[in-house]
Tab-separated table of C-alpha atoms and ligand atoms in Angstrom:
chain	number	residue	atom	x	y	z
A	1	MET	CA	54.491	-100.289	-20.980
A	2	ASP	CA	55.621	-98.327	-23.818
A	3	LEU	CA	56.333	-94.541	-22.044
A	4	ALA	CA	56.502	-93.159	-25.887
A	5	TYR	CA	53.100	-90.911	-26.485
A	6	THR	CA	51.354	-91.495	-29.547
A	7	PRO	CA	50.660	-89.183	-32.232
A	8	ALA	CA	46.818	-88.615	-31.107
A	9	GLU	CA	48.002	-87.869	-27.646
A	10	GLU	CA	50.813	-85.724	-28.864
A	11	ALA	CA	48.472	-83.264	-31.179
A	12	PHE	CA	46.550	-83.316	-27.596
A	13	ARG	CA	48.991	-82.548	-26.069
A	14	ARG	CA	49.430	-79.486	-28.297
A	15	GLU	CA	45.772	-78.369	-28.465
A	16	ALA	CA	45.920	-78.168	-24.411
A	17	ARG	CA	49.050	-75.958	-24.671
A	18	ALA	CA	48.017	-73.835	-26.895
A	19	TRP	CA	44.362	-72.928	-25.207
A	20	LEU	CA	45.923	-72.531	-22.042
A	21	ALA	CA	48.493	-70.261	-22.911
A	22	ALA	CA	45.796	-68.489	-24.514
A	23	ASN	CA	43.192	-68.274	-21.639
A	24	VAL	CA	45.155	-68.802	-18.179
A	25	PRO	CA	44.876	-65.698	-16.600
A	26	ALA	CA	47.938	-63.499	-16.960
A	27	GLU	CA	47.587	-62.385	-12.715
A	28	PRO	CA	46.134	-65.113	-10.190
A	29	LEU	CA	42.873	-65.142	-9.376
A	30	PRO	CA	41.809	-64.019	-5.704
A	31	SER	CA	42.044	-67.215	-3.257
A	32	LEU	CA	38.973	-68.914	-3.756
A	33	ASP	CA	38.090	-68.930	-0.244
A	34	THR	CA	36.775	-65.980	-0.724
A	35	PRO	CA	33.215	-64.946	-2.111
A	36	GLU	CA	34.803	-63.108	-5.074
A	37	GLY	CA	37.451	-66.108	-5.544
A	38	PHE	CA	34.769	-68.733	-5.612
A	39	ALA	CA	32.919	-66.827	-8.162
A	40	ALA	CA	35.916	-66.491	-10.003
A	41	HIS	CA	36.889	-69.747	-10.362
A	42	ARG	CA	33.530	-70.991	-11.090
A	43	GLU	CA	33.581	-68.565	-14.143
A	44	TRP	CA	37.233	-70.434	-15.090
A	45	GLU	CA	35.534	-73.840	-14.704
A	46	ARG	CA	32.691	-72.460	-17.321
A	47	ARG	CA	35.956	-71.738	-19.652
A	48	LEU	CA	37.349	-74.617	-19.823
A	49	TYR	CA	34.172	-76.599	-19.843
A	50	ASP	CA	33.200	-74.779	-23.105
A	51	ALA	CA	36.190	-75.645	-24.362
A	52	ARG	CA	35.833	-79.374	-23.391
A	53	LEU	CA	38.645	-79.366	-21.166
A	54	SER	CA	36.943	-78.955	-17.874
A	55	VAL	CA	36.591	-83.384	-16.937
A	56	VAL	CA	38.316	-84.493	-20.175
A	57	THR	CA	38.122	-88.614	-19.242
A	58	TRP	CA	34.024	-88.021	-19.287
A	59	PRO	CA	32.172	-89.377	-21.710
A	60	GLU	CA	31.244	-87.360	-24.445
A	61	GLU	CA	27.534	-86.659	-23.543
A	62	TYR	CA	28.103	-85.745	-19.397
A	63	GLY	CA	30.374	-82.594	-20.377
A	64	GLY	CA	33.992	-84.844	-20.982
A	65	ARG	CA	35.530	-85.490	-24.393
A	66	GLY	CA	36.193	-89.640	-23.991
A	67	ALA	CA	39.701	-88.925	-23.557
A	68	SER	CA	42.109	-91.993	-21.956
A	69	LEU	CA	43.572	-91.574	-18.352
A	70	ALA	CA	46.790	-91.098	-20.459
A	71	GLU	CA	45.765	-87.942	-22.061
A	72	TRP	CA	44.241	-87.095	-18.744
A	73	LEU	CA	47.803	-87.150	-17.255
A	74	ILE	CA	48.983	-84.596	-19.960
A	75	PHE	CA	46.602	-82.377	-19.592
A	76	GLU	CA	47.373	-82.254	-16.133
A	77	GLU	CA	51.194	-81.715	-16.470
A	78	GLU	CA	50.136	-78.842	-19.107
A	79	TYR	CA	47.188	-77.068	-17.102
A	80	TYR	CA	49.929	-77.067	-14.076
A	81	LEU	CA	52.519	-75.384	-16.172
A	82	ALA	CA	50.598	-73.012	-17.412
A	83	GLY	CA	49.846	-71.876	-13.940
A	84	ALA	CA	46.197	-72.695	-14.471
A	85	PRO	CA	43.903	-71.633	-11.241
A	86	GLY	CA	43.262	-74.059	-8.449
A	87	ARG	CA	40.180	-76.673	-9.791
A	88	VAL	CA	37.060	-74.930	-7.195
A	89	GLY	CA	35.097	-78.094	-8.530
A	90	GLN	CA	37.700	-80.674	-7.759
A	91	ASN	CA	35.602	-82.195	-4.699
A	92	GLY	CA	32.906	-82.979	-7.138
A	93	ILE	CA	34.780	-83.539	-10.079
A	94	PHE	CA	37.750	-86.149	-8.892
A	95	LEU	CA	35.841	-87.640	-5.991
A	96	LEU	CA	32.518	-87.932	-6.852
A	97	ALA	CA	32.137	-87.983	-10.205
A	98	PRO	CA	34.258	-91.541	-10.081
A	99	SER	CA	31.506	-92.779	-8.024
A	100	LEU	CA	28.474	-91.620	-9.938
A	101	LEU	CA	30.010	-93.107	-12.809
A	102	GLU	CA	30.163	-96.099	-10.840
A	103	PHE	CA	27.334	-96.438	-8.757
A	104	GLY	CA	24.752	-93.537	-10.272
A	105	THR	CA	21.752	-94.402	-12.018
A	106	GLU	CA	21.124	-92.627	-15.449
A	107	GLU	CA	19.358	-90.023	-14.058
A	108	GLN	CA	21.531	-89.640	-11.606
A	109	ARG	CA	24.281	-88.716	-13.689
A	110	ARG	CA	22.233	-86.784	-16.400
A	111	ARG	CA	21.046	-84.556	-13.578
A	112	HIS	CA	24.544	-83.812	-11.772
A	113	LEU	CA	27.853	-84.688	-14.133
A	114	PRO	CA	26.985	-81.493	-16.541
A	115	PRO	CA	26.378	-79.140	-13.984
A	116	MET	CA	29.607	-80.556	-12.131
A	117	ALA	CA	31.395	-79.959	-15.064
A	118	SER	CA	30.777	-76.645	-15.504
A	119	GLY	CA	31.487	-75.129	-12.008
A	120	GLU	CA	27.409	-74.247	-12.326
A	121	GLU	CA	26.794	-76.344	-9.471
A	122	VAL	CA	29.901	-76.863	-6.988
A	123	TRP	CA	30.548	-79.899	-4.456
A	124	ALA	CA	31.572	-80.147	-0.621
A	125	GLN	CA	32.390	-83.174	1.261
A	126	GLY	CA	30.284	-84.227	4.344
A	127	TRP	CA	32.208	-87.226	5.971
A	128	SER	CA	33.967	-86.094	8.685
A	129	GLU	CA	31.850	-85.294	12.052
A	130	PRO	CA	33.021	-84.027	15.372
A	131	GLU	CA	33.403	-87.566	17.136
A	132	ALA	CA	34.161	-88.986	12.952
A	133	GLY	CA	37.041	-87.941	11.915
A	134	SER	CA	40.230	-90.974	11.123
A	135	ASP	CA	37.109	-93.333	12.666
A	136	LEU	CA	34.733	-92.873	9.802
A	137	ALA	CA	32.713	-95.467	10.425
A	138	ALA	CA	31.496	-93.669	13.694
A	139	VAL	CA	29.040	-91.683	11.795
A	140	ARG	CA	26.370	-90.927	13.622
A	141	SER	CA	24.434	-88.293	11.723
A	142	ARG	CA	21.391	-90.380	10.647
A	143	ALA	CA	18.325	-90.762	8.124
A	144	VAL	CA	15.268	-91.518	9.185
A	145	ARG	CA	12.780	-92.735	6.793
A	146	THR	CA	9.529	-90.669	5.538
A	147	ASP	CA	6.858	-90.798	2.805
A	148	GLY	CA	8.957	-90.836	-0.652
A	149	GLY	CA	12.916	-90.034	0.999
A	150	TRP	CA	14.336	-89.507	4.257
A	151	LEU	CA	14.608	-86.931	6.980
A	152	LEU	CA	18.014	-85.915	7.984
A	153	SER	CA	19.848	-84.844	10.559
A	154	GLY	CA	22.932	-84.445	13.167
A	155	GLN	CA	26.075	-82.241	11.835
A	156	LYS	CA	29.294	-82.698	9.480
A	157	THR	CA	32.385	-80.543	9.809
A	158	TRP	CA	35.986	-79.962	8.073
A	159	SER	CA	33.822	-79.672	4.491
A	160	SER	CA	35.353	-78.101	2.087
A	161	ARG	CA	34.559	-75.081	0.434
A	162	ALA	CA	31.332	-75.879	1.927
A	163	ALA	CA	30.690	-72.340	3.181
A	164	TYR	CA	30.012	-71.381	-0.680
A	165	ALA	CA	29.192	-74.996	-2.426
A	166	HIS	CA	25.919	-75.877	-3.749
A	167	TRP	CA	25.427	-79.595	-3.031
A	168	LEU	CA	26.661	-82.238	-0.407
A	169	PHE	CA	27.698	-85.759	-1.048
A	170	GLY	CA	27.306	-87.595	3.109
A	171	LEU	CA	27.161	-90.714	4.284
A	172	PHE	CA	24.074	-91.022	6.946
A	173	ARG	CA	23.025	-93.968	9.223
A	174	THR	CA	20.022	-95.182	7.994
A	175	ASP	CA	19.837	-98.134	9.722
A	176	PRO	CA	19.848	-96.563	13.765
A	177	GLU	CA	20.184	-100.384	15.140
A	178	SER	CA	23.338	-100.768	13.212
A	179	ALA	CA	27.105	-100.061	13.414
A	180	ARG	CA	30.550	-99.248	12.387
A	181	HIS	CA	30.150	-99.467	8.779
A	182	HIS	CA	27.049	-101.426	8.335
A	183	GLY	CA	23.745	-99.079	7.314
A	184	LEU	CA	24.941	-96.229	6.311
A	185	THR	CA	23.716	-94.328	3.088
A	186	TYR	CA	25.092	-92.590	0.631
A	187	PHE	CA	23.404	-88.879	-0.145
A	188	LEU	CA	23.328	-86.434	-2.288
A	189	VAL	CA	21.986	-83.214	-0.374
A	190	PRO	CA	21.552	-79.491	-1.884
A	191	LEU	CA	22.991	-77.434	0.753
A	192	ASP	CA	19.685	-74.726	0.256
A	193	ALA	CA	17.425	-77.406	1.359
A	194	PRO	CA	15.133	-76.287	4.749
A	195	GLY	CA	16.986	-76.918	7.610
A	196	VAL	CA	20.466	-76.952	6.292
A	197	THR	CA	22.615	-74.484	8.298
A	198	VAL	CA	26.129	-74.055	6.939
A	199	ARG	CA	28.590	-71.549	9.045
A	200	GLY	CA	31.922	-71.372	7.893
A	201	ILE	CA	35.488	-71.686	10.251
A	202	ARG	CA	37.939	-69.329	9.184
A	203	GLN	CA	40.857	-70.347	8.384
A	204	LEU	CA	44.230	-69.433	10.207
A	205	ASP	CA	44.285	-66.610	7.398
A	206	GLY	CA	40.969	-65.575	7.770
A	207	GLU	CA	38.997	-66.929	5.437
A	208	PRO	CA	36.328	-69.441	5.576
A	209	GLY	CA	38.200	-72.461	4.116
A	210	PHE	CA	35.907	-75.102	5.580
A	211	ALA	CA	32.297	-75.078	7.083
A	212	GLU	CA	30.187	-76.774	9.551
A	213	VAL	CA	26.640	-78.191	8.259
A	214	PHE	CA	23.817	-78.905	10.713
A	215	PHE	CA	20.906	-80.799	8.934
A	216	ASP	CA	17.305	-80.630	10.982
A	217	GLU	CA	15.330	-83.167	10.037
A	218	VAL	CA	16.339	-82.068	6.277
A	219	PHE	CA	13.991	-83.936	3.512
A	220	VAL	CA	15.993	-85.978	1.138
A	221	PRO	CA	13.931	-87.363	-2.385
A	222	ASP	CA	14.800	-90.822	-2.700
A	223	ASP	CA	16.386	-90.610	-6.217
A	224	GLN	CA	19.112	-88.646	-4.359
A	225	VAL	CA	21.014	-91.882	-2.803
A	226	LEU	CA	23.528	-93.040	-4.587
A	227	GLY	CA	24.611	-96.955	-4.331
A	228	GLY	CA	21.373	-97.829	-2.489
A	229	VAL	CA	20.376	-97.653	0.662
A	230	GLY	CA	22.793	-99.341	3.561
A	231	GLU	CA	25.484	-99.309	0.595
A	232	GLY	CA	27.382	-96.237	1.624
A	233	TRP	CA	30.628	-97.738	3.046
A	234	ARG	CA	30.937	-99.574	-0.524
A	235	VAL	CA	30.298	-96.628	-2.151
A	236	ALA	CA	32.253	-94.267	-0.005
A	237	MET	CA	34.890	-96.903	0.088
A	238	SER	CA	35.163	-95.648	-3.682
A	239	THR	CA	35.538	-92.439	-3.550
A	240	THR	CA	38.163	-92.759	-1.230
A	241	GLY	CA	39.958	-95.065	-3.740
A	242	SER	CA	39.751	-91.852	-5.954
A	243	GLU	CA	41.112	-89.470	-3.188
A	244	ARG	CA	43.899	-91.743	-2.523
A	245	GLY	CA	44.499	-93.477	-5.610
A	246	LEU	CA	44.589	-91.872	-8.555
A	247	THR	CA	42.548	-88.539	-9.938
A	248	LEU	CA	42.681	-86.255	-7.054
A	249	ARG	CA	46.383	-85.390	-6.795
A	250	SER	CA	48.215	-85.994	-10.323
A	251	PRO	CA	51.508	-85.889	-11.091
A	252	GLY	CA	51.044	-82.767	-13.177
A	253	ARG	CA	51.131	-80.965	-9.942
A	254	PHE	CA	54.407	-82.272	-8.077
A	255	MET	CA	56.470	-82.056	-11.618
A	256	ALA	CA	55.602	-78.518	-12.299
A	257	ALA	CA	56.383	-77.451	-8.658
A	258	ALA	CA	59.547	-79.522	-8.564
A	259	ASP	CA	60.695	-77.605	-11.682
A	260	ARG	CA	59.805	-74.411	-9.780
A	261	LEU	CA	62.192	-75.705	-7.002
A	262	VAL	CA	65.038	-76.509	-9.386
A	263	SER	CA	64.648	-72.461	-11.319
A	264	LEU	CA	64.456	-71.174	-7.451
A	265	ALA	CA	67.697	-72.578	-6.434
A	266	ARG	CA	69.491	-72.107	-9.901
A	267	ARG	CA	68.247	-68.465	-9.304
A	268	ILE	CA	69.622	-68.329	-5.781
A	269	GLY	CA	72.969	-70.449	-6.912
A	270	ASP	CA	75.904	-71.165	-4.371
A	271	LEU	CA	73.641	-73.709	-2.711
A	272	GLY	CA	75.421	-76.293	-0.063
A	273	GLU	CA	75.854	-79.944	-0.629
A	274	ALA	CA	72.877	-80.780	1.763
A	275	GLU	CA	70.466	-78.002	-0.161
A	276	ARG	CA	71.676	-79.497	-3.572
A	277	LEU	CA	71.291	-82.814	-2.502
A	278	GLU	CA	67.741	-82.142	-0.925
A	279	VAL	CA	66.692	-80.044	-4.266
A	280	ALA	CA	67.540	-83.139	-6.324
A	281	ARG	CA	65.766	-85.527	-4.106
A	282	ALA	CA	62.788	-83.378	-4.149
A	283	TRP	CA	62.439	-83.290	-8.328
A	284	MET	CA	63.134	-87.583	-8.340
A	285	ASN	CA	60.763	-87.714	-5.868
A	286	ALA	CA	58.277	-85.983	-8.408
A	287	ASP	CA	59.347	-88.011	-11.070
A	288	ALA	CA	58.936	-91.251	-9.804
A	289	TYR	CA	55.755	-90.748	-8.542
A	290	ARG	CA	54.827	-89.379	-11.912
A	291	LEU	CA	56.560	-92.925	-12.968
A	292	PHE	CA	54.464	-94.738	-10.188
A	293	THR	CA	51.289	-93.151	-11.728
A	294	PHE	CA	51.956	-94.620	-15.211
A	295	GLN	CA	51.899	-98.115	-14.048
A	296	THR	CA	48.757	-97.627	-11.998
A	297	LEU	CA	47.377	-96.006	-15.042
A	298	THR	CA	48.341	-99.368	-16.646
A	299	ARG	CA	46.396	-101.519	-14.313
A	300	VAL	CA	43.615	-99.459	-14.052
A	301	ARG	CA	43.250	-99.826	-17.494
A	302	ASP	CA	43.946	-103.262	-17.876
A	303	GLY	CA	40.540	-103.732	-15.772
A	304	ALA	CA	41.928	-103.552	-12.132
A	305	THR	CA	40.414	-101.452	-9.462
A	306	ILE	CA	42.481	-99.603	-7.097
A	307	GLY	CA	42.176	-100.865	-3.551
A	308	PRO	CA	44.073	-100.299	0.006
A	309	GLU	CA	47.416	-99.796	-1.991
A	310	SER	CA	46.299	-96.140	-2.593
A	311	SER	CA	47.032	-95.765	0.843
A	312	ILE	CA	50.787	-96.109	-0.314
A	313	ASN	CA	49.893	-93.700	-3.048
A	314	LYS	CA	48.496	-90.761	-0.350
A	315	VAL	CA	51.061	-91.081	2.007
A	316	PHE	CA	53.484	-90.974	-0.597
A	317	TRP	CA	52.194	-87.696	-2.630
A	318	SER	CA	52.005	-86.179	0.715
A	319	GLU	CA	54.802	-86.077	2.285
A	320	MET	CA	56.756	-85.550	-0.697
A	321	ASP	CA	54.563	-82.353	-0.873
A	322	LEU	CA	55.547	-80.991	1.726
A	323	HIS	CA	59.213	-82.042	2.048
A	324	LEU	CA	59.142	-80.222	-1.405
A	325	HIS	CA	57.920	-77.160	0.064
A	326	GLU	CA	60.229	-77.219	2.944
A	327	THR	CA	63.264	-77.661	1.116
A	328	ALA	CA	62.113	-74.371	-0.729
A	329	LEU	CA	61.687	-72.338	2.788
A	330	ARG	CA	65.019	-73.681	3.638
A	331	LEU	CA	66.581	-72.190	0.281
A	332	LEU	CA	64.994	-69.117	0.773
A	333	GLY	CA	65.628	-67.966	4.670
A	334	PRO	CA	64.306	-65.551	6.544
A	335	ARG	CA	62.739	-64.371	2.836
A	336	ALA	CA	61.070	-67.494	3.625
A	337	GLU	CA	58.505	-66.093	5.614
A	338	LEU	CA	56.935	-62.999	3.916
A	339	THR	CA	53.326	-63.808	2.514
A	340	GLY	CA	52.409	-62.375	-0.893
A	341	ALA	CA	51.632	-59.214	0.760
A	342	ALA	CA	55.050	-58.052	1.462
A	343	PRO	CA	57.093	-56.093	-1.656
A	344	ASP	CA	60.291	-58.056	-0.977
A	345	ALA	CA	58.355	-61.471	-1.202
A	346	VAL	CA	59.865	-64.616	-3.877
A	347	ALA	CA	56.888	-65.532	-6.244
A	348	GLY	CA	54.098	-63.513	-4.997
A	349	GLY	CA	54.650	-65.648	-1.196
A	350	ARG	CA	53.462	-68.680	-3.552
A	351	TRP	CA	55.733	-70.738	-1.480
A	352	LEU	CA	54.687	-69.895	1.730
A	353	ASP	CA	50.997	-70.385	0.798
A	354	GLY	CA	52.014	-73.781	-0.619
A	355	PHE	CA	54.062	-74.919	2.324
A	356	LEU	CA	50.975	-74.390	4.491
A	357	PHE	CA	48.254	-76.154	2.255
A	358	ALA	CA	51.206	-78.982	2.124
A	359	LEU	CA	50.903	-79.202	5.984
A	360	SER	CA	47.532	-80.488	5.928
A	361	GLY	CA	48.104	-83.221	3.199
A	362	PRO	CA	49.168	-85.392	5.870
A	363	ILE	CA	45.514	-84.855	7.656
A	364	TYR	CA	43.162	-84.593	4.789
A	365	GLY	CA	41.711	-87.690	2.700
A	366	GLY	CA	42.322	-89.847	6.014
A	367	THR	CA	45.447	-88.807	8.075
A	368	ASN	CA	49.001	-90.805	7.150
A	369	GLU	CA	48.559	-92.696	10.498
A	370	ILE	CA	45.248	-94.147	9.641
A	371	GLN	CA	46.622	-94.633	5.729
A	372	ARG	CA	49.899	-96.835	7.544
A	373	ASN	CA	47.435	-98.733	9.826
A	374	ILE	CA	45.650	-100.240	6.116
A	375	ILE	CA	49.028	-100.138	4.635
A	376	ALA	CA	50.130	-102.977	7.492
A	377	GLU	CA	46.803	-104.512	7.699
A	378	ARG	CA	44.975	-104.806	3.975
A	379	VAL	CA	48.408	-104.627	1.893
A	380	LEU	CA	51.051	-106.620	4.222
A	381	GLY	CA	48.506	-108.498	6.030
A	382	MET	CA	50.101	-108.449	9.178
A	383	PRO	CA	47.935	-108.448	12.550
A	384	ARG	CA	44.859	-106.132	13.224
A	385	GLU	CA	44.727	-103.017	15.378
A	386	PRO	CA	43.369	-104.060	18.684
A	387	ARG	CA	39.994	-102.641	18.718
A	388	PRO	CA	37.709	-102.530	21.309
A	389	ALA	CA	34.977	-104.954	21.772
A	390	LYS	CA	31.648	-102.905	20.946
A	391	GLU	CA	33.561	-102.556	17.743
A	392	SER	CA	34.093	-106.206	16.462
A	393	GLN	CA	30.422	-106.728	15.609
B	1	LIG	C1	42.703	-79.094	4.205
B	1	LIG	C2	41.575	-80.541	4.883
B	1	LIG	C3	40.268	-80.642	4.276
B	1	LIG	C4	39.313	-81.265	4.623
B	1	LIG	N1	38.315	-81.735	4.372
B	1	LIG	C5	37.456	-82.265	4.164
B	1	LIG	C6	35.979	-82.525	3.210
B	1	LIG	O1	35.786	-81.725	2.355
B	1	LIG	N2	34.986	-83.090	3.823
B	1	LIG	C7	35.152	-83.897	5.492
B	1	LIG	O2	34.340	-84.793	5.585
B	1	LIG	N3	36.916	-84.028	5.879
B	1	LIG	C8	37.155	-83.261	5.359
B	1	LIG	N4	38.735	-83.071	6.279
B	1	LIG	C9	38.824	-83.586	7.734
B	1	LIG	C10	39.696	-84.603	7.579
B	1	LIG	O3	39.343	-85.542	6.742
B	1	LIG	C11	40.188	-84.848	9.088
B	1	LIG	O4	40.512	-84.246	9.621
B	1	LIG	C12	40.702	-86.255	9.350
B	1	LIG	O5	40.145	-87.829	9.190
B	1	LIG	C13	41.329	-86.457	10.751
B	1	LIG	O6	40.293	-86.689	11.140
B	1	LIG	P1	39.955	-85.516	12.739
B	1	LIG	O7	40.436	-84.292	12.545
B	1	LIG	O8	38.193	-85.812	13.358
B	1	LIG	O9	41.339	-86.400	13.610
B	1	LIG	P2	41.342	-87.470	14.474
B	1	LIG	O10	40.591	-88.660	13.914
B	1	LIG	O11	41.110	-86.912	15.951
B	1	LIG	O12	43.224	-87.721	14.709
B	1	LIG	C14	43.423	-87.009	15.483
B	1	LIG	C15	45.107	-87.006	15.271
B	1	LIG	O13	45.390	-88.732	15.996
B	1	LIG	C16	45.588	-89.874	15.358
B	1	LIG	N5	44.671	-91.506	14.805
B	1	LIG	C17	43.767	-91.029	15.127
B	1	LIG	N6	43.113	-92.804	15.368
B	1	LIG	C18	44.459	-93.309	15.135
B	1	LIG	C19	44.872	-94.569	14.704
B	1	LIG	N7	43.442	-95.783	15.305
B	1	LIG	N8	46.311	-95.532	14.679
B	1	LIG	C20	46.621	-94.010	15.230
B	1	LIG	N9	46.517	-92.738	14.838
B	1	LIG	C21	45.391	-92.444	15.090
B	1	LIG	C22	45.409	-89.415	13.759
B	1	LIG	O14	46.591	-89.670	12.717
B	1	LIG	C23	45.811	-87.410	14.568
B	1	LIG	O15	46.738	-87.414	13.912
B	1	LIG	C24	39.649	-81.886	5.972
B	1	LIG	C25	40.706	-82.204	6.326
B	1	LIG	C26	42.066	-81.145	6.309
B	1	LIG	C27	42.934	-80.840	6.770
């Protein structure tokens, strides 16, 4: 492919850069896992939306500007270079939205996409359960048919941002006779519906970054099924393709972090050979990921869909992010352990925060052990992992 940008793409870059320079808050917003930080981040999403920069690739009628994937990559590069706030609506805009665009009815798209893009309605992902994490097909939460809709019961856990979110997209078993990935349905559920109980899970830093969500015969009408009854696994696999493959983690995020690492190394100076090599490796990994993303994007533009190879992507970006932050901590030495509250902390403790979050990369979106199984079985065609007899149906 031609790696040069077109004049229109360059013009878009200038527009995005100028807007971000004028609008990114000078001070970081409070953590989006606190009530005040959640509100501040929603306010920020509203400003992005008003500038038509919240969801650039979406069609205009849903709040986007119909930009190409290349323009999205440009936007992401500028966004992270500008040090703009984290995206509080990311589970909606990057995970659910591609599935809504692919499987949703026109009515569902018009109802859900604009408030998602503006931050008015924030979405949580409700897939994991106490006994169904890596083994997502073991979902037990169920939906029972009732007049005009379904009654949902069961428990979801580790649902990011659900402590504050407005809606949840989740998988429920609609066929009680079914097993594994059969008989599942993908529901869109308002978290203020009667029968829903949300209980925050405090992280090590004390903030409820996650929640458990309990459903006690929660009524959900038929028009809040996404993609058809019994089609949940197919729709969910499209969502995970987005989570692992393209939209959730753009190269701009890692390039900006790699550039900051190089600046840190220069400021510290006088590094040993081993440390210099790790800094170079971190930067080259980020650049390799950027180039690989261009390749994915070219394939998608030419009509390909992202299949199990998205697992390769997920393993790569999560391990790259961890290595990058470990390298930063190594350069900082003992000062790496200072949190943002310490007067002597480097960059407001940002490297430590980034490291702690990077630790979760190999877990969320399906653990890297599971991704390696998928790569072995479905990309390389190696023999399947032995499964208990009851699972072979
Ligand atoms: C930051 C973060 C955000 C998250 N956000 C959400 C969210 O918004 N919504 C949501 O639904 N979930 C979310 N999760 C949950 C996440 O999807 C699960 O933690 C993950 O799928 C693993 O499931 P588990 O925790 O039950 O671990 P388990 O499935 O119990 O796995 C435990 C360990 O065993 C390994 N293992 C399990 N099976 C195999 C196997 N067959 N082969 C090899 N190794 C195996 C795993 O890799 C892991 O190391 C989030 C998790 C994190 C860390």
